[in-house]
Coordinates of C-alpha atoms in Angstrom, one line a residue:
X1170 CA -49.1 -17.7 -16.3
X1171 CA -47.2 -15.2 -18.5
X1172 CA -48.2 -11.6 -18.4
X1173 CA -50.2 -10.8 -21.6
X1174 CA -50.4 -7.0 -21.6
X1175 CA -48.7 -5.3 -24.6
X1176 CA -47.3 -8.6 -25.9
X1177 CA -47.6 -10.0 -29.3
X1178 CA -46.0 -13.3 -28.6
X1179 CA -47.2 -14.6 -25.2
X1180 CA -44.3 -15.7 -23.1
X1181 CA -42.0 -14.6 -20.3
X1182 CA -39.8 -11.5 -20.8
X1183 CA -36.4 -12.2 -22.2
X1184 CA -33.5 -9.9 -21.3
X1185 CA -30.0 -10.1 -22.7
X1186 CA -27.1 -11.0 -20.3
X1187 CA -25.8 -7.9 -18.5
X1188 CA -22.0 -8.0 -18.8
X1189 CA -20.3 -6.2 -16.0
X1190 CA -16.7 -5.4 -15.6
X1191 CA -14.6 -6.9 -12.8
X1192 CA -14.5 -4.5 -9.9
X1193 CA -12.7 -6.5 -7.3
X1194 CA -10.7 -9.7 -7.0
X1195 CA -13.1 -12.3 -5.6
X1196 CA -10.4 -14.5 -4.1
X1197 CA -8.8 -11.6 -2.3
X1198 CA -12.1 -10.3 -1.1
X1199 CA -13.0 -13.8 0.2
X1200 CA -9.9 -14.1 2.3
X1201 CA -10.4 -10.6 3.7
X1202 CA -14.0 -11.2 4.5
X1203 CA -13.2 -14.5 6.2
X1204 CA -10.6 -12.8 8.4
X1205 CA -13.1 -10.1 9.3
X1206 CA -15.7 -12.7 10.3
X1207 CA -13.2 -14.5 12.5
X1208 CA -12.1 -11.3 14.2
X1209 CA -15.7 -10.1 14.9
X1210 CA -16.5 -13.6 16.2
X1211 CA -13.6 -13.3 18.6
X1212 CA -14.6 -9.9 19.7
X1213 CA -18.0 -11.3 20.7
X1214 CA -16.4 -13.7 23.2
X1215 CA -13.8 -11.3 24.6
X1216 CA -16.2 -10.1 27.4
X1217 CA -16.5 -13.7 28.6
X1218 CA -12.8 -14.0 29.4
X1219 CA -12.1 -13.4 33.1
X1220 CA -9.6 -10.7 34.1
X1221 CA -8.6 -7.5 32.2
X1222 CA -5.1 -8.7 31.6
X1223 CA -6.3 -12.1 30.2
X1224 CA -8.6 -10.2 27.8
X1225 CA -5.8 -8.0 26.7
X1226 CA -3.4 -10.9 26.2
X1227 CA -6.0 -12.9 24.3
X1228 CA -6.8 -9.9 22.1
X1229 CA -3.2 -9.4 21.1
X1230 CA -2.6 -13.1 20.4
X1231 CA -5.7 -13.6 18.3
X1232 CA -5.3 -10.3 16.4
X1233 CA -1.7 -11.0 15.4
X1234 CA -2.4 -14.6 14.5
X1235 CA -5.4 -13.7 12.2
X1236 CA -3.3 -10.9 10.6
X1237 CA -0.5 -13.3 9.8
X1238 CA -2.8 -16.0 8.5
X1239 CA -4.7 -13.6 6.1
X1240 CA -1.4 -12.0 5.0
X1241 CA 0.0 -15.4 4.0
X1242 CA -3.0 -16.2 1.9
X1243 CA -3.1 -12.7 0.3
X1244 CA 0.6 -13.0 -0.5
X1245 CA -0.1 -16.3 -2.3
X1246 CA -3.2 -15.2 -4.2
X1247 CA -2.7 -11.4 -4.3
X1248 CA -2.4 -9.8 -7.7
X1249 CA -0.2 -6.7 -6.9
X1250 CA 3.3 -7.9 -6.4
X1251 CA 4.1 -5.5 -9.1
X1252 CA 1.9 -2.9 -10.7
X1253 CA 1.9 0.0 -13.2
X1254 CA -0.7 2.4 -14.5
X1255 CA -1.1 5.3 -16.9
X1256 CA -4.0 7.7 -17.2
X1257 CA -5.6 9.6 -20.1
X1258 CA -3.6 7.8 -22.8
X1259 CA -4.6 8.1 -26.4
X1260 CA -4.5 4.6 -28.0
X1261 CA -6.2 2.5 -30.7
X1262 CA -9.2 0.5 -29.5
X1263 CA -10.0 -2.6 -31.6
X1264 CA -9.4 -4.2 -34.9
X1265 CA -11.5 -2.7 -37.8
X1266 CA -12.1 0.5 -35.7
X1267 CA -10.0 3.3 -37.1
X1268 CA -10.6 5.8 -34.2
X1269 CA -8.5 6.3 -31.1
X1270 CA -9.8 6.4 -27.6
X1271 CA -8.7 8.1 -24.4
X1272 CA -8.5 5.6 -21.5
X1273 CA -6.7 4.5 -18.4
X1274 CA -4.5 1.4 -18.5
X1275 CA -3.4 -0.6 -15.5
X1276 CA -1.3 -3.7 -15.1
X1277 CA -1.1 -5.9 -11.9
X1278 CA 1.2 -8.8 -11.7
X1279 CA 0.9 -11.7 -9.2
X1280 CA 2.8 -14.8 -8.6
X1281 CA 0.9 -16.8 -11.2
X1282 CA -0.8 -14.3 -13.5
X1283 CA -1.0 -10.8 -14.9
X1284 CA -4.1 -8.7 -14.8
X1285 CA -4.7 -6.0 -17.4
X1286 CA -7.3 -3.3 -17.2
X1287 CA -8.6 -0.9 -19.9
X1288 CA -11.1 1.7 -18.9
X1289 CA -12.5 4.9 -20.5
X1290 CA -14.4 7.6 -18.7
X1291 CA -17.9 6.7 -17.7
X1292 CA -19.4 9.9 -19.1
X1293 CA -17.5 9.9 -22.4
X1294 CA -20.6 8.7 -24.4
X1295 CA -22.7 11.5 -22.9
X1296 CA -20.2 14.3 -23.7
X1297 CA -21.0 16.9 -26.3
X1298 CA -18.0 15.9 -28.4
X1299 CA -19.1 12.3 -28.7
X1300 CA -19.9 12.5 -32.4
X1301 CA -16.8 14.4 -33.2
X1302 CA -14.5 11.9 -31.4
X1303 CA -16.3 9.0 -32.8
X1304 CA -16.3 6.6 -29.8
X1305 CA -18.0 3.3 -30.2
X1306 CA -21.5 3.0 -28.8
X1307 CA -20.5 0.8 -25.8
X1308 CA -19.0 1.1 -22.4
X1309 CA -15.2 0.6 -22.4
X1310 CA -14.3 -1.2 -19.3
X1311 CA -12.2 -4.4 -19.8
X1312 CA -10.3 -6.6 -17.4
X1313 CA -8.4 -9.6 -18.7
X1314 CA -6.2 -12.1 -16.8
X1315 CA -3.4 -14.1 -18.4
X1316 CA -1.8 -17.0 -16.4
X1317 CA 1.9 -17.9 -16.8
X1318 CA 2.3 -20.6 -14.2
X1319 CA 3.5 -24.1 -15.3
X1320 CA 6.3 -24.9 -17.7
X1321 CA 7.8 -22.5 -20.1
X1322 CA 6.7 -24.5 -23.1
X1323 CA 7.8 -24.3 -26.7
X1324 CA 8.2 -21.1 -28.7
X1325 CA 5.1 -20.2 -30.5
X1326 CA 1.4 -20.5 -29.8
X1327 CA 0.6 -24.2 -30.4
X1328 CA -0.7 -26.7 -27.9
X1329 CA 2.8 -27.4 -26.6
X1330 CA 3.6 -23.8 -25.9
X1331 CA 3.4 -22.0 -22.5
X1332 CA 0.0 -21.3 -20.9
X1333 CA 0.2 -17.6 -21.4
X1334 CA 1.0 -18.0 -25.1
X1335 CA -2.1 -20.2 -25.6
X1336 CA -4.3 -17.7 -23.7
X1337 CA -2.9 -14.8 -25.7
X1338 CA -3.8 -16.5 -29.0
X1339 CA -7.3 -17.2 -27.6
X1340 CA -7.7 -13.5 -26.7
X1341 CA -6.8 -12.6 -30.3
X1342 CA -9.5 -14.9 -31.6
X1343 CA -11.9 -13.4 -29.1
X1344 CA -11.2 -9.9 -30.3
X1345 CA -9.8 -8.4 -27.2
X1346 CA -8.8 -4.6 -27.3
X1347 CA -5.5 -3.9 -28.8
X1348 CA -3.9 -2.3 -25.7
X1349 CA -4.6 -5.5 -23.7
X1350 CA -3.0 -7.6 -26.5
X1351 CA 0.0 -5.4 -26.7
X1352 CA 0.7 -5.7 -23.0
X1353 CA 0.1 -9.4 -22.8
X1354 CA 2.4 -10.0 -25.8
X1355 CA 5.4 -8.8 -23.7
X1356 CA 4.9 -11.9 -21.5
X1357 CA 4.8 -14.3 -24.5
X1358 CA 8.2 -13.3 -25.9
X1359 CA 11.1 -15.6 -25.0
X1360 CA 14.3 -15.1 -26.9
X1361 CA 17.5 -13.0 -27.1
X1362 CA 17.4 -10.6 -24.1
X1363 CA 13.6 -10.4 -24.1
X1364 CA 12.9 -12.7 -21.2
X1365 CA 10.3 -10.8 -19.2
X1366 CA 7.7 -13.6 -19.2
X1367 CA 10.3 -16.2 -18.1
X1368 CA 11.6 -13.9 -15.3
X1369 CA 8.1 -13.3 -13.9
X1370 CA 7.3 -17.0 -14.2
X1371 CA 10.4 -18.1 -12.3
X1372 CA 10.2 -15.4 -9.7
X1373 CA 6.5 -16.2 -9.0
X1374 CA 7.2 -20.0 -8.9
X1375 CA 9.9 -19.8 -6.2
X1376 CA 8.1 -17.1 -4.2
X1377 CA 4.9 -19.2 -4.4
X1378 CA 6.8 -22.2 -2.8
X1379 CA 8.2 -20.1 0.0
X1380 CA 4.8 -18.5 0.8
X1381 CA 3.1 -21.8 1.0
X1382 CA 5.9 -23.2 3.2
X1383 CA 5.1 -20.4 5.6
X1384 CA 1.5 -21.5 5.9
X1385 CA 2.0 -24.9 7.7
X1386 CA 4.7 -23.3 9.8
X1387 CA 2.2 -20.7 11.0
X1388 CA -0.3 -23.4 11.8
X1389 CA 2.3 -25.4 13.8
X1390 CA 3.4 -22.2 15.7
X1391 CA -0.2 -21.5 16.8
X1392 CA -0.5 -25.1 18.1
X1393 CA 2.9 -25.2 19.8
X1394 CA 2.2 -22.0 21.7
X1395 CA -0.2 -24.0 23.8
X1396 CA 2.2 -26.8 24.4
X1397 CA 5.9 -25.7 24.4
X1398 CA 6.2 -21.9 24.0
X1399 CA 9.9 -22.1 23.0
X1400 CA 9.2 -24.4 20.1
X1401 CA 6.3 -22.2 19.0
X1402 CA 8.7 -19.2 18.9
X1403 CA 11.1 -21.2 16.7
X1404 CA 8.3 -22.0 14.2
X1405 CA 7.1 -18.4 14.2
X1406 CA 10.6 -17.3 13.3
X1407 CA 10.7 -19.9 10.5
X1408 CA 7.4 -18.5 9.3
X1409 CA 8.8 -15.0 9.1
X1410 CA 12.0 -16.3 7.5
X1411 CA 10.0 -18.1 4.7
X1412 CA 8.0 -15.0 3.9
X1413 CA 11.1 -12.8 3.8
X1414 CA 12.8 -15.4 1.6
X1415 CA 9.9 -15.2 -0.8
X1416 CA 10.5 -11.4 -1.1
X1417 CA 14.2 -11.9 -1.6
X1418 CA 13.7 -14.6 -4.3
X1419 CA 11.1 -12.6 -6.1
X1420 CA 13.1 -9.4 -6.1
X1421 CA 16.4 -11.2 -7.0
X1422 CA 15.1 -13.3 -9.8
X1423 CA 12.9 -10.6 -11.3
X1424 CA 15.6 -8.0 -11.4
X1425 CA 18.2 -10.3 -12.8
X1426 CA 16.8 -9.5 -16.2
X1427 CA 16.2 -6.3 -18.2
X1428 CA 13.5 -4.1 -16.6
X1429 CA 10.3 -4.1 -18.6
X1430 CA 8.9 -0.7 -19.8
X1431 CA 5.9 -0.7 -22.1
X1432 CA 5.5 2.6 -24.1
X1433 CA 2.3 3.9 -25.5
X1434 CA 3.7 7.4 -26.3
X1435 CA 6.6 9.6 -25.4
X1436 CA 4.7 10.8 -22.3
X1437 CA 2.8 7.6 -21.4
X1438 CA 4.9 4.6 -20.4
X1439 CA 4.2 1.7 -18.1
X1440 CA 7.0 1.6 -15.5
X1441 CA 6.6 -1.3 -13.1
X1442 CA 7.2 -1.0 -9.3
X1443 CA 6.6 -3.1 -6.2
X1444 CA 2.9 -3.3 -5.3
X1445 CA 1.0 -3.6 -2.0
X1446 CA 1.1 -7.4 -1.9
X1447 CA 4.9 -7.4 -2.0
X1448 CA 5.1 -5.1 1.0
X1449 CA 2.3 -7.0 2.8
X1450 CA 4.4 -10.2 2.5
X1451 CA 7.4 -8.3 3.8
X1452 CA 5.5 -6.8 6.7
X1453 CA 4.1 -10.2 7.8
X1454 CA 7.6 -11.7 7.6
X1455 CA 9.2 -9.0 9.7
X1456 CA 6.3 -9.2 12.3
X1457 CA 6.6 -13.0 12.5
X1458 CA 10.3 -13.0 12.9
X1459 CA 10.5 -10.2 15.5
X1460 CA 7.6 -11.7 17.5
X1461 CA 9.4 -15.0 17.5
X1462 CA 12.6 -13.5 18.8
X1463 CA 10.8 -11.5 21.5
X1464 CA 8.9 -14.6 22.7
X1465 CA 12.1 -16.7 22.7
X1466 CA 13.9 -14.1 24.7
X1467 CA 11.0 -13.9 27.2
X1468 CA 10.9 -17.6 27.6
X1469 CA 14.6 -17.8 28.5
X1470 CA 14.6 -14.9 30.9
X1471 CA 11.0 -14.4 32.1
X1472 CA 9.3 -17.9 31.7
X1473 CA 6.5 -17.2 34.2
X1474 CA 5.5 -13.9 32.5
X1475 CA 5.4 -15.4 29.0
X1476 CA 3.5 -18.4 30.3
X1477 CA 0.9 -16.1 31.8
X1478 CA 0.7 -14.2 28.5
X1479 CA -0.2 -17.4 26.6
X1480 CA -2.3 -18.8 29.4
X1481 CA -0.4 -22.1 29.8
X1482 CA 0.9 -24.0 32.8
X1483 CA 4.4 -22.7 33.6
X1484 CA 5.4 -26.1 35.0
X1485 CA 4.6 -28.2 31.9
X1486 CA 8.1 -27.9 30.4
X1487 CA 10.0 -28.2 33.7
X1488 CA 11.2 -31.4 35.4
X1489 CA 9.0 -32.7 38.2
X1490 CA 11.9 -33.2 40.5
X1491 CA 15.6 -32.3 40.5
X1492 CA 18.5 -32.5 42.9
X1493 CA 20.7 -29.4 43.4
X1494 CA 24.3 -30.1 44.4
X1495 CA 26.1 -27.1 46.1
X1496 CA 29.5 -28.6 45.4
X1497 CA 29.1 -28.6 41.7
X1498 CA 26.7 -25.6 41.5
X1499 CA 24.4 -27.6 39.2
X1500 CA 21.1 -29.3 39.4
X1501 CA 20.3 -32.8 38.0
X1502 CA 18.6 -31.2 35.0
X1503 CA 21.8 -29.3 34.0
X1504 CA 20.8 -25.8 35.3
X1505 CA 23.2 -23.7 37.4
X1506 CA 22.3 -22.1 40.7
X1507 CA 21.7 -18.7 39.1
X1508 CA 19.1 -20.1 36.8
X1509 CA 17.6 -22.2 39.5
X1510 CA 17.2 -19.2 41.8
X1511 CA 15.6 -17.2 39.0
X1512 CA 12.7 -19.6 38.7
X1513 CA 10.4 -19.4 41.7
X1514 CA 9.3 -23.0 41.3
X1515 CA 12.8 -24.4 41.4
X1516 CA 13.7 -22.2 44.4
X1517 CA 10.6 -23.5 46.3
X1518 CA 11.5 -27.1 45.6
X1519 CA 15.0 -26.6 46.7
X1520 CA 13.9 -25.0 49.9
X1521 CA 11.4 -27.7 50.7
X1522 CA 13.7 -30.6 50.1
X1523 CA 17.0 -29.5 51.7
X1524 CA 15.9 -27.4 54.6
X1525 CA 16.3 -30.2 57.2
X1526 CA 19.6 -32.2 57.4
X1527 CA 19.5 -35.9 57.3
X1528 CA 21.1 -38.4 59.7
X1529 CA 23.0 -41.1 57.9
X1530 CA 22.9 -44.8 59.1
X1531 CA 26.0 -46.1 60.9
X1532 CA 28.2 -48.9 60.0
X1533 CA 28.8 -52.2 61.9
X1534 CA 31.8 -50.9 63.8
X1535 CA 29.9 -47.9 65.2
X1536 CA 31.3 -45.2 63.0
X1537 CA 29.1 -43.0 60.8
X1538 CA 28.9 -44.1 57.2
X1539 CA 30.6 -41.9 54.6
X1540 CA 28.3 -39.3 53.2
X1541 CA 26.9 -40.1 49.8
X1542 CA 26.2 -37.9 47.0
X1543 CA 23.0 -35.9 47.4
X1544 CA 21.7 -37.1 44.1
X1545 CA 22.1 -40.8 45.2
X1546 CA 20.5 -40.1 48.5
X1547 CA 17.5 -38.4 46.8
X1548 CA 17.2 -41.3 44.4
X1549 CA 16.8 -43.8 47.3
X1550 CA 13.2 -45.2 47.5
X1551 CA 11.2 -45.3 50.7
X1552 CA 11.1 -49.1 50.8
X1553 CA 14.9 -49.2 50.7
X1554 CA 15.1 -46.9 53.8
X1555 CA 12.6 -49.2 55.6
X1556 CA 14.8 -52.1 54.9
X1557 CA 17.8 -50.3 56.5
X1558 CA 15.7 -49.5 59.6
X1559 CA 14.5 -53.1 60.0
X1560 CA 18.0 -54.5 59.5
X1561 CA 19.4 -52.2 62.3
X1562 CA 16.6 -53.2 64.7
X1563 CA 17.2 -56.9 64.2
X1564 CA 20.9 -56.4 64.8
X1565 CA 20.1 -54.5 68.0
X1566 CA 18.1 -57.4 69.4
X1567 CA 21.0 -59.7 68.7
X1568 CA 23.3 -57.3 70.6
X1569 CA 25.6 -56.7 67.7
X1570 CA 25.2 -53.0 67.5
X1571 CA 25.1 -50.5 70.4
X1572 CA 23.9 -47.5 68.5
X1573 CA 21.3 -48.5 65.9
X1574 CA 20.9 -46.3 62.8
X1575 CA 17.8 -44.1 62.6
X1576 CA 16.1 -43.9 59.2
X1577 CA 14.4 -40.5 58.5
X1578 CA 11.9 -40.2 55.8
X1579 CA 12.3 -37.5 53.1

C-alpha cells in the first residue's frame, strides 16, 4: 500500500533518472577484477603445495601467466594507446548558450574507438562568481565514445559513410557539447592530407589482429609447458613477438601521416602521445619473449632444473632406450657423448647397459664370430638369443662342435 502522508495523489514516489558521468571503463575494470580474483584464489592454495621451492616456482609461474593474460586483454580493449589532455581551458559550451566555460578536456584513443571527456570543476556552481560568469545550472561532466572500426565508408554522413561519421551526426542531433563535437570531427575528415581518422583506423585494425593472435599463442604456451617445455618456450616467444609486432604496426602506421594537434587557444593545444596501454602491450611482449628465450636456453643446457621448475617428468621427452657407440661418439638418438654425459639419465643408462662385456657365439669351425655393431646387438630380442643357445646345444649332442656358444642375457 502506498504511503499516504503529505500526498495529494496517492501513489508511489516518482524520482527522475539520476544521470551519472562515466568514471571508469567497465570492460577494463572487469578484466582487472577477474585477474585479481584468479590471483587471490591461487594465493589461497599456495600453502597446500609441498616444499618451499615448489611453492616459489608455482607462484612465479602463475603470477607471470596471469599478468600476460590480463595484459593481452587490456591491450585489445584498453582505451589509452594514445592520450592527450588540457586543463582550465576557456571554451564555448553548447549551441544557443552564449557564455564560455572553464573546463578540463581529455582524449583517449584505443584500437577501435576514441573517448572524449569534458569536465568542469565540481564547485563552480557554488562559487561566489557564479552569477557573474553565467554558468548553466547543471553539472558539466560529459564522456562520449565514438567508434571508428569497420570500413572507411563513403565521404559524408549518410548511411553508407563510416561508423564514426554516423555517430558524429547522431551526437550533433543529440546536442552534445561543442568541444566534444570539435574533437570528434577531426576523425571524420578524410581528404587531401587530413587523414587522421583513416590512420587511427588502420593502425588499430592491424594492431587488433596481432594482439588477438597473441591470445591463443599464450593459451597454447601454458598448455605445452606441462607437456613439452621446449615447444612451450617457442609459443611464448611467438606470443611476445605478436605483441611487439602490434606496437610496431601501430606506431609505424599511425606516424606515417601528419601528426594531429587540436588547438583551443594559443596556450591550450591537445598534443597526443603514447598512453599506458601502448606501454603495457610493449612490456608484456618483452617479458614474454625474454622468458621464452630463457626457458629455451635452460631446456637445452639444464633440462633437469627447468623440468623441476615446471614440475614435469624430466624423462617424458627423452627416448626410452638408446645405444651409444664409442667408435662414432654418437648415440642412436643422434646425441654426442658430451650431451649424453651431461644428462644424468643417459649416463645411468649407459653405465647399466655396457658395464659387463658380452661373449659372442662361435661359428661352426670353432672360431669366434666377427663382432657386430653394438646397435645391432642391442636390437636382438631375447627369443633370438634363446634360439642360438638351443641350436648350439643340439649340435653339441651330435658331436659337430667341440666348444658350444654361450648365450648371455642382456
